[in-house]
Tab-separated table of C-alpha atoms in Angstrom:
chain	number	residue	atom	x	y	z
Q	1053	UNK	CA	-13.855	11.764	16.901
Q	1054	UNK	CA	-13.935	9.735	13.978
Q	1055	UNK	CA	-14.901	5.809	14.587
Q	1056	UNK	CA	-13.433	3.014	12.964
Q	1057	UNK	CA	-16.676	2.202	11.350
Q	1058	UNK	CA	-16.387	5.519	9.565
Q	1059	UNK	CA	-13.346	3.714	6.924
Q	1060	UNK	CA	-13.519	0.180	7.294
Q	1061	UNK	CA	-14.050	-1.810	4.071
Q	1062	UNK	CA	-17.267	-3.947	5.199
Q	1063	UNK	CA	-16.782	-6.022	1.863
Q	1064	UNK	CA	-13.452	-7.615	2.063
Q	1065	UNK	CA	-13.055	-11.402	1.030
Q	1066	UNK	CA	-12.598	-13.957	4.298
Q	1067	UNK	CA	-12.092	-17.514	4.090
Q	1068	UNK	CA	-13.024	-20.449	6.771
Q	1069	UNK	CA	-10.623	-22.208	9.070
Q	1070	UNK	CA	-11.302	-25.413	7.322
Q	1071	UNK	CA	-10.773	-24.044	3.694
Q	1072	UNK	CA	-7.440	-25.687	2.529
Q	1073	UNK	CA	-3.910	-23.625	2.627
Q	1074	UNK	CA	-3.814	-23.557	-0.976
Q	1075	UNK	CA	-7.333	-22.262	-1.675
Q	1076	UNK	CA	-6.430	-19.432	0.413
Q	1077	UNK	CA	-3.314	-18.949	-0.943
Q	1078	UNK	CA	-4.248	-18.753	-4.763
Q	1079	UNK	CA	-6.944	-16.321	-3.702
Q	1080	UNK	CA	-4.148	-14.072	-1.411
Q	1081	UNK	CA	-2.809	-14.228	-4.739
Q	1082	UNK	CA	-5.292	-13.416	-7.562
Q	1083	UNK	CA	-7.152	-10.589	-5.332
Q	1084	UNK	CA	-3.510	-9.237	-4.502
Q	1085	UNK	CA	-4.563	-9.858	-0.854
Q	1086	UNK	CA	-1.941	-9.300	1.980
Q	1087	UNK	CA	-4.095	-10.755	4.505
Q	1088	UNK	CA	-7.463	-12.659	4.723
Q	1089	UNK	CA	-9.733	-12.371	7.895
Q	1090	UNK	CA	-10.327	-16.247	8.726
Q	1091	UNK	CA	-13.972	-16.336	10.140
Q	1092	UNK	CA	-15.791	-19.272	12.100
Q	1093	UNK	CA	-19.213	-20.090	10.978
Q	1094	UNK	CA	-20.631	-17.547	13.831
Q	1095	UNK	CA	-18.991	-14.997	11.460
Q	1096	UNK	CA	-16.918	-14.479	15.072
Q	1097	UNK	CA	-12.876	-13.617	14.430
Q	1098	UNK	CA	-11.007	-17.363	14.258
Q	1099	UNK	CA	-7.883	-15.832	13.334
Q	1100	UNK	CA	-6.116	-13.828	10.048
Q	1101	UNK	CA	-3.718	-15.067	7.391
Q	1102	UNK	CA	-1.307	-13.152	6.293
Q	1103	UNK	CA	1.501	-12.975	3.694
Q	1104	UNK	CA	3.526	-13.642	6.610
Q	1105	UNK	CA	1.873	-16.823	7.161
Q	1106	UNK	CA	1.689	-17.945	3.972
Q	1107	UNK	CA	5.767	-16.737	3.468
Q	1108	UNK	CA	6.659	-19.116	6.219
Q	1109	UNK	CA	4.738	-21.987	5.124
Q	1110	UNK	CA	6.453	-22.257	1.553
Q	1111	UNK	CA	10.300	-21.745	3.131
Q	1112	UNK	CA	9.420	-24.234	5.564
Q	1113	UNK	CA	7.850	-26.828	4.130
Q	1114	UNK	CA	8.029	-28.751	0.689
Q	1115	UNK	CA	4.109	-28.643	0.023
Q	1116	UNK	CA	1.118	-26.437	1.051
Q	1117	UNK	CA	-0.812	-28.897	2.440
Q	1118	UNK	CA	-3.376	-28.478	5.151
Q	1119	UNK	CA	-5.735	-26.082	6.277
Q	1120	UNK	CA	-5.899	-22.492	6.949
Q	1121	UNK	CA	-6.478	-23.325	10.701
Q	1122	UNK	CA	-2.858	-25.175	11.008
Q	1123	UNK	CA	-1.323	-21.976	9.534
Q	1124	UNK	CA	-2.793	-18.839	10.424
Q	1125	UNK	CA	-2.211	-16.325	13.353
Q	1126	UNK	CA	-4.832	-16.906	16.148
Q	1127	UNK	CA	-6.266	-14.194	18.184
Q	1128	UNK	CA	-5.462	-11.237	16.411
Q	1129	UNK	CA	-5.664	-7.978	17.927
Q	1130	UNK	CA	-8.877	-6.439	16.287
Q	1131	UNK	CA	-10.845	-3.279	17.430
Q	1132	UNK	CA	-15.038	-3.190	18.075
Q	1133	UNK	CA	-16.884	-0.569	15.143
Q	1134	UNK	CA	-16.790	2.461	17.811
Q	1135	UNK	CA	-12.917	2.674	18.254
Q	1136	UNK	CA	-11.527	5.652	17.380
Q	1137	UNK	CA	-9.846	5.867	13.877
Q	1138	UNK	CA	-6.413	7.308	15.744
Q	1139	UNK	CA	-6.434	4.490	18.220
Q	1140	UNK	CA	-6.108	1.578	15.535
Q	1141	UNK	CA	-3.683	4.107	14.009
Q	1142	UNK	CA	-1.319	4.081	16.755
Q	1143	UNK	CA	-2.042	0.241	16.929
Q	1144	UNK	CA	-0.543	-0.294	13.168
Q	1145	UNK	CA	2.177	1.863	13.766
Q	1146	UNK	CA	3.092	0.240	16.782
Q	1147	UNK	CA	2.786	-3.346	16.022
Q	1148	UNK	CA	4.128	-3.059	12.318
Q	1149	UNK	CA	0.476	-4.413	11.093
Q	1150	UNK	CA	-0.827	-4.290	7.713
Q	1151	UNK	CA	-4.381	-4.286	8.899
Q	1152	UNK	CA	-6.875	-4.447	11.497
Q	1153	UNK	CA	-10.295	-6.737	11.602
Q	1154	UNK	CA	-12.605	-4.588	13.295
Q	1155	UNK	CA	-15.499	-6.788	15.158
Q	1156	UNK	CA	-19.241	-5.525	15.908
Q	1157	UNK	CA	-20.420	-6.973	19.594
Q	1158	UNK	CA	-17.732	-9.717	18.459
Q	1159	UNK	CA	-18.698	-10.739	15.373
Q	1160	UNK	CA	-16.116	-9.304	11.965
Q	1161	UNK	CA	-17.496	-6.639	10.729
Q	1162	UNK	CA	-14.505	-5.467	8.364
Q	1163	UNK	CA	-11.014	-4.555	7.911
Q	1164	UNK	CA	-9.167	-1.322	8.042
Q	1165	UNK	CA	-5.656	-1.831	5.904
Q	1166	UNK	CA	-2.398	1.444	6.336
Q	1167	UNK	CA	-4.116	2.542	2.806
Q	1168	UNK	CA	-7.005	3.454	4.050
Q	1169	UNK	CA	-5.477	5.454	7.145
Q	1170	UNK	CA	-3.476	7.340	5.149
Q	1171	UNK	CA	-6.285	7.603	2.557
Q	1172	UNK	CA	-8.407	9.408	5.608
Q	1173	UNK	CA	-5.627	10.917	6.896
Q	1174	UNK	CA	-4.610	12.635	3.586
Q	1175	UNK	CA	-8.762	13.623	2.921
Q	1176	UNK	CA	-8.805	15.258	6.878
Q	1177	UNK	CA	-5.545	17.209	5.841
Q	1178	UNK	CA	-7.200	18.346	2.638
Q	1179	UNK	CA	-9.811	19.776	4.624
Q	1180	UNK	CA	-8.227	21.415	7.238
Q	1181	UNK	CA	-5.939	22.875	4.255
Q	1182	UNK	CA	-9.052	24.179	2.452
Q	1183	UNK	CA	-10.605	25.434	5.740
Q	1184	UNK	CA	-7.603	27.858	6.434
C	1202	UNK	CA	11.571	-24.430	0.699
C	1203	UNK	CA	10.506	-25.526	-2.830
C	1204	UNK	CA	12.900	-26.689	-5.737
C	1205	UNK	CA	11.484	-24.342	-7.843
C	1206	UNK	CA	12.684	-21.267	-5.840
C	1207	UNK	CA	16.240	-22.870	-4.601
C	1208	UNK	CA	17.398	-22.925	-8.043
C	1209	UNK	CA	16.562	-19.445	-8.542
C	1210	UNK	CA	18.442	-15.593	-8.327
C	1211	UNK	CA	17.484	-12.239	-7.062
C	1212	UNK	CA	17.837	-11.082	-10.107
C	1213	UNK	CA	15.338	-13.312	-11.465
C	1214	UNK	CA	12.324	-13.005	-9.770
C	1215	UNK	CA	12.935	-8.513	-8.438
C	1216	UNK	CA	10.630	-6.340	-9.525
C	1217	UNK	CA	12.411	-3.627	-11.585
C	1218	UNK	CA	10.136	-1.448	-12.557
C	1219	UNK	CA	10.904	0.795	-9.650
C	1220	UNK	CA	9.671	4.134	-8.459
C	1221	UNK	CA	11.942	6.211	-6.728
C	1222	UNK	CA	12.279	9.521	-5.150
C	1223	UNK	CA	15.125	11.867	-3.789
C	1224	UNK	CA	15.563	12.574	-0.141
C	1225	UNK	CA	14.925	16.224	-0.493
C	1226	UNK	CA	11.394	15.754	-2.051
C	1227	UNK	CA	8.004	17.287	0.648
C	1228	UNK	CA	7.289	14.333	2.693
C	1229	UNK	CA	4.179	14.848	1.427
C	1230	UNK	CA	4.890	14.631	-1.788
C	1231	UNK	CA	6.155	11.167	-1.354
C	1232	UNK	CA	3.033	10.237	0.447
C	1233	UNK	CA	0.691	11.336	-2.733
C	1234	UNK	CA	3.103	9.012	-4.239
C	1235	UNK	CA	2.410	6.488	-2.185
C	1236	UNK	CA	-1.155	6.363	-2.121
C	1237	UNK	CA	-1.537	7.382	-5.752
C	1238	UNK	CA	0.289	4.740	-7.358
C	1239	UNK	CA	-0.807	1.855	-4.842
C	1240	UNK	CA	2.692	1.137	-3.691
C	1241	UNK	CA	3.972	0.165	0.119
C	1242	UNK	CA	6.920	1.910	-0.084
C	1243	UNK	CA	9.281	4.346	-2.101
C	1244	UNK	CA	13.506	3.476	-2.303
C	1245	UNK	CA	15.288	6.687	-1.801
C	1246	UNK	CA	17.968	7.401	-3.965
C	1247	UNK	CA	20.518	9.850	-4.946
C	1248	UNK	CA	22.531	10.628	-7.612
C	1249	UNK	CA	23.252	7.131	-10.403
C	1250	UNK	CA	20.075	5.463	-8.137
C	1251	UNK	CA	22.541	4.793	-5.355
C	1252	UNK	CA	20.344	3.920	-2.615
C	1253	UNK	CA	20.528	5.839	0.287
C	1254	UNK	CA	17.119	4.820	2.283
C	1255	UNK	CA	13.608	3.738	2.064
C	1256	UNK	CA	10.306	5.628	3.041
C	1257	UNK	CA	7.354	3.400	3.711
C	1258	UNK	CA	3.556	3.050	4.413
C	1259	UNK	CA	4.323	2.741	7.957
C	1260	UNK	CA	6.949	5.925	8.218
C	1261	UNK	CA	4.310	8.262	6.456
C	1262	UNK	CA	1.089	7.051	8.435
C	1263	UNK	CA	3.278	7.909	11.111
C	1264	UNK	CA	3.996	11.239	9.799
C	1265	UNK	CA	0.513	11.610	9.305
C	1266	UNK	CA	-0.595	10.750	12.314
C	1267	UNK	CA	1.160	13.105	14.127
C	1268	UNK	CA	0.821	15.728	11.636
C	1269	UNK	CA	4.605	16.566	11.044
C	1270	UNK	CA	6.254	18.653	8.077
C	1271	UNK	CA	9.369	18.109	6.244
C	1272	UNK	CA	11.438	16.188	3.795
C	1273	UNK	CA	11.770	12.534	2.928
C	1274	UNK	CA	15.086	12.362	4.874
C	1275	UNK	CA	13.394	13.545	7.819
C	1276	UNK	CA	11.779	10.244	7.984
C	1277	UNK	CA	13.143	7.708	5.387
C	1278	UNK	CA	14.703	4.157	7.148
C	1279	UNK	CA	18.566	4.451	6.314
C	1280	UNK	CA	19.568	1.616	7.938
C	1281	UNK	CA	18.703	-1.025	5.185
C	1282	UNK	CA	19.054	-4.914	4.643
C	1283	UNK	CA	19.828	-5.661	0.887
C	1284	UNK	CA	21.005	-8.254	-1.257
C	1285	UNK	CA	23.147	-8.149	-4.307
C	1286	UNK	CA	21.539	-9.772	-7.528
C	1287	UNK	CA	23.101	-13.626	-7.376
C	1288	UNK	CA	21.548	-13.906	-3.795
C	1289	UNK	CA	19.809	-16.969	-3.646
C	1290	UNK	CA	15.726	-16.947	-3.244
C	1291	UNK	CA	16.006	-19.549	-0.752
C	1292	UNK	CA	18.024	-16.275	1.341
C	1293	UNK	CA	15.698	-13.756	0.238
C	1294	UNK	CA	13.149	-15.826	1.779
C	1295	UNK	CA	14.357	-16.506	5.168
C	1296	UNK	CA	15.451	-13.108	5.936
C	1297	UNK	CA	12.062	-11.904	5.009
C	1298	UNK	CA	10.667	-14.596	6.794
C	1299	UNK	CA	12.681	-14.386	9.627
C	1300	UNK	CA	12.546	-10.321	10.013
C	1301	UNK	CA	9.711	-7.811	9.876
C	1302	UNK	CA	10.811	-5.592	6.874
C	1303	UNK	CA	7.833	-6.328	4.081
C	1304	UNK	CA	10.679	-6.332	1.096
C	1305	UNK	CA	14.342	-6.994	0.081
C	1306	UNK	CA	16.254	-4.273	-1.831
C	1307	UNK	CA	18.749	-6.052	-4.390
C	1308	UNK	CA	21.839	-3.505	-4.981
C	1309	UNK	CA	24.602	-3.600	-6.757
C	1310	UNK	CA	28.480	-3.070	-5.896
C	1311	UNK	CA	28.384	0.228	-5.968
C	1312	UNK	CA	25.170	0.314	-3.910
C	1313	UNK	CA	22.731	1.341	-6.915
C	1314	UNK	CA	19.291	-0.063	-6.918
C	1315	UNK	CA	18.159	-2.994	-8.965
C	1316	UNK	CA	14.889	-4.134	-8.162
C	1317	UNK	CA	13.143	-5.064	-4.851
C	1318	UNK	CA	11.637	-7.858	-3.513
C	1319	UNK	CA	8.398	-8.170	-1.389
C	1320	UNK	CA	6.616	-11.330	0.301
C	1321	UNK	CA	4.784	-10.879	-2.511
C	1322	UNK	CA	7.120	-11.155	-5.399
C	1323	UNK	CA	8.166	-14.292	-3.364
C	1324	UNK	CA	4.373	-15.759	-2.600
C	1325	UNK	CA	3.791	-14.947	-6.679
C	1326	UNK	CA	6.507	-17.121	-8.218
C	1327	UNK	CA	5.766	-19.942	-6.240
C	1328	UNK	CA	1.585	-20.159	-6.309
């Protein structure tokens, strides 16, 4: 069984719950970001912001002021490094996610986005193709 | 809601530079799509670009993941929210706001495809 530490991307950008809204927004933006892991000093999970977030910010209010802790989705449903890569599968199909944080004895460790699923998925069935 | 995006159109901020595909292409096929050209999803069209569904990320992985066969229409999501082109941003934005689908399809009368836009088109004008 393949383990999520297997695909994760291990250097992803994060930002800090006190960074400001629009920091994190601009960089969302110029690193064509759809979500950005939001890590307390521990390097422990504080929550993730996603395009979502930042969506529902500009409709609802005038300015983007604050920071990323008023704005961004707490407790997100992440996955430990030895989870298997069909498990946080199911999880993305299931919960319509974009991506995953995946956390080493609870501190982030990376992110595993749909792309790279299907990017493993599509290698695997390239293999199995070759091997028949 | 800013004033810069109230005073805009669909029509003025959609991505047009689409890439489409038929329903009776390998499902496959559209996934190499997909992942080759770094997109999140693919409008399905037929004949004058009328739009008749769209196949994304999340149908394929699921296709994928349980290792089915077949055709885009086996899978595509036919049951579609769009807009016409003199929609107002500020509506574009609350319905993707307010549902889970990742983009807006902007349509014509006659159902043809325009242009499409995502949270991100939306998050790009305004930053």
């Amino acid at each position: 069984m393949f383990e999520a530490a297997t695909i994760m991307q291990t250097n992803v950008p994060i930002t800090e719950p006190d960074t400001t809204i629009k920091t994190a927004i601009h960089r969302m933006n110029s690193e064509a970001l759809t979500g950005l892991p939001v890590l307390n000093p521990n390097r422990t999970l504080a929550g993730m912001l996603s395009e979502k977030d930042v969506l529902r910010l500009i409709y609802e209010k005038q300015n983007a002021n604050g920071f990323v802790n008023q704005f961004m989705t707490i407790d997100p449903v992440s996955f430990e490094t030895d989870a298997t890569i069909m498990e946080i599968c199911q999880c993305i199909i299931n919960n319509n996610f974009r991506q995953i944080p995946i956390t080493e004895n609870g501190k982030f460790a990376g992110l595993i986005s749909r792309k790279d699923l299907m990017n493993f998925l599509l290698r695997l069935r390239g293999k199995q193709e070759q091997g028949n | 809601m800013t004033d810069q995006m109230t005073k805009m159109t669909a029509e003025q901020i959609m991505s047009n530079e689409l890439v489409t595909v038929t329903a009776d292409v390998p499902i496959y096929e559209a996934v190499r799509t997909i992942v080759n050209k770094g997109l999140t999803a693919l409008p399905v069209v037929k004949a004058d670009n009328v739009l008749v569904g769209i196949i994304s990320e999340k149908d394929v992985l699921k296709v994928m993941a349980e290792d089915k066969t077949g055709t885009v229409e086996n899978y595509m999501t036919t049951s579609l929210f769009t807009m016409g082109p003199d929609s107002d941003i500020d509506d574009v934005a609350k319905a993707l706001v307010e549902n889970s689908f990742r983009r807006v399809p902007i349509v014509d009368a006659e159902n043809r495809i325009l242009g499409i836009i995502s949270r991100r088109d939306l998050i790009k004008f305004v930053v």
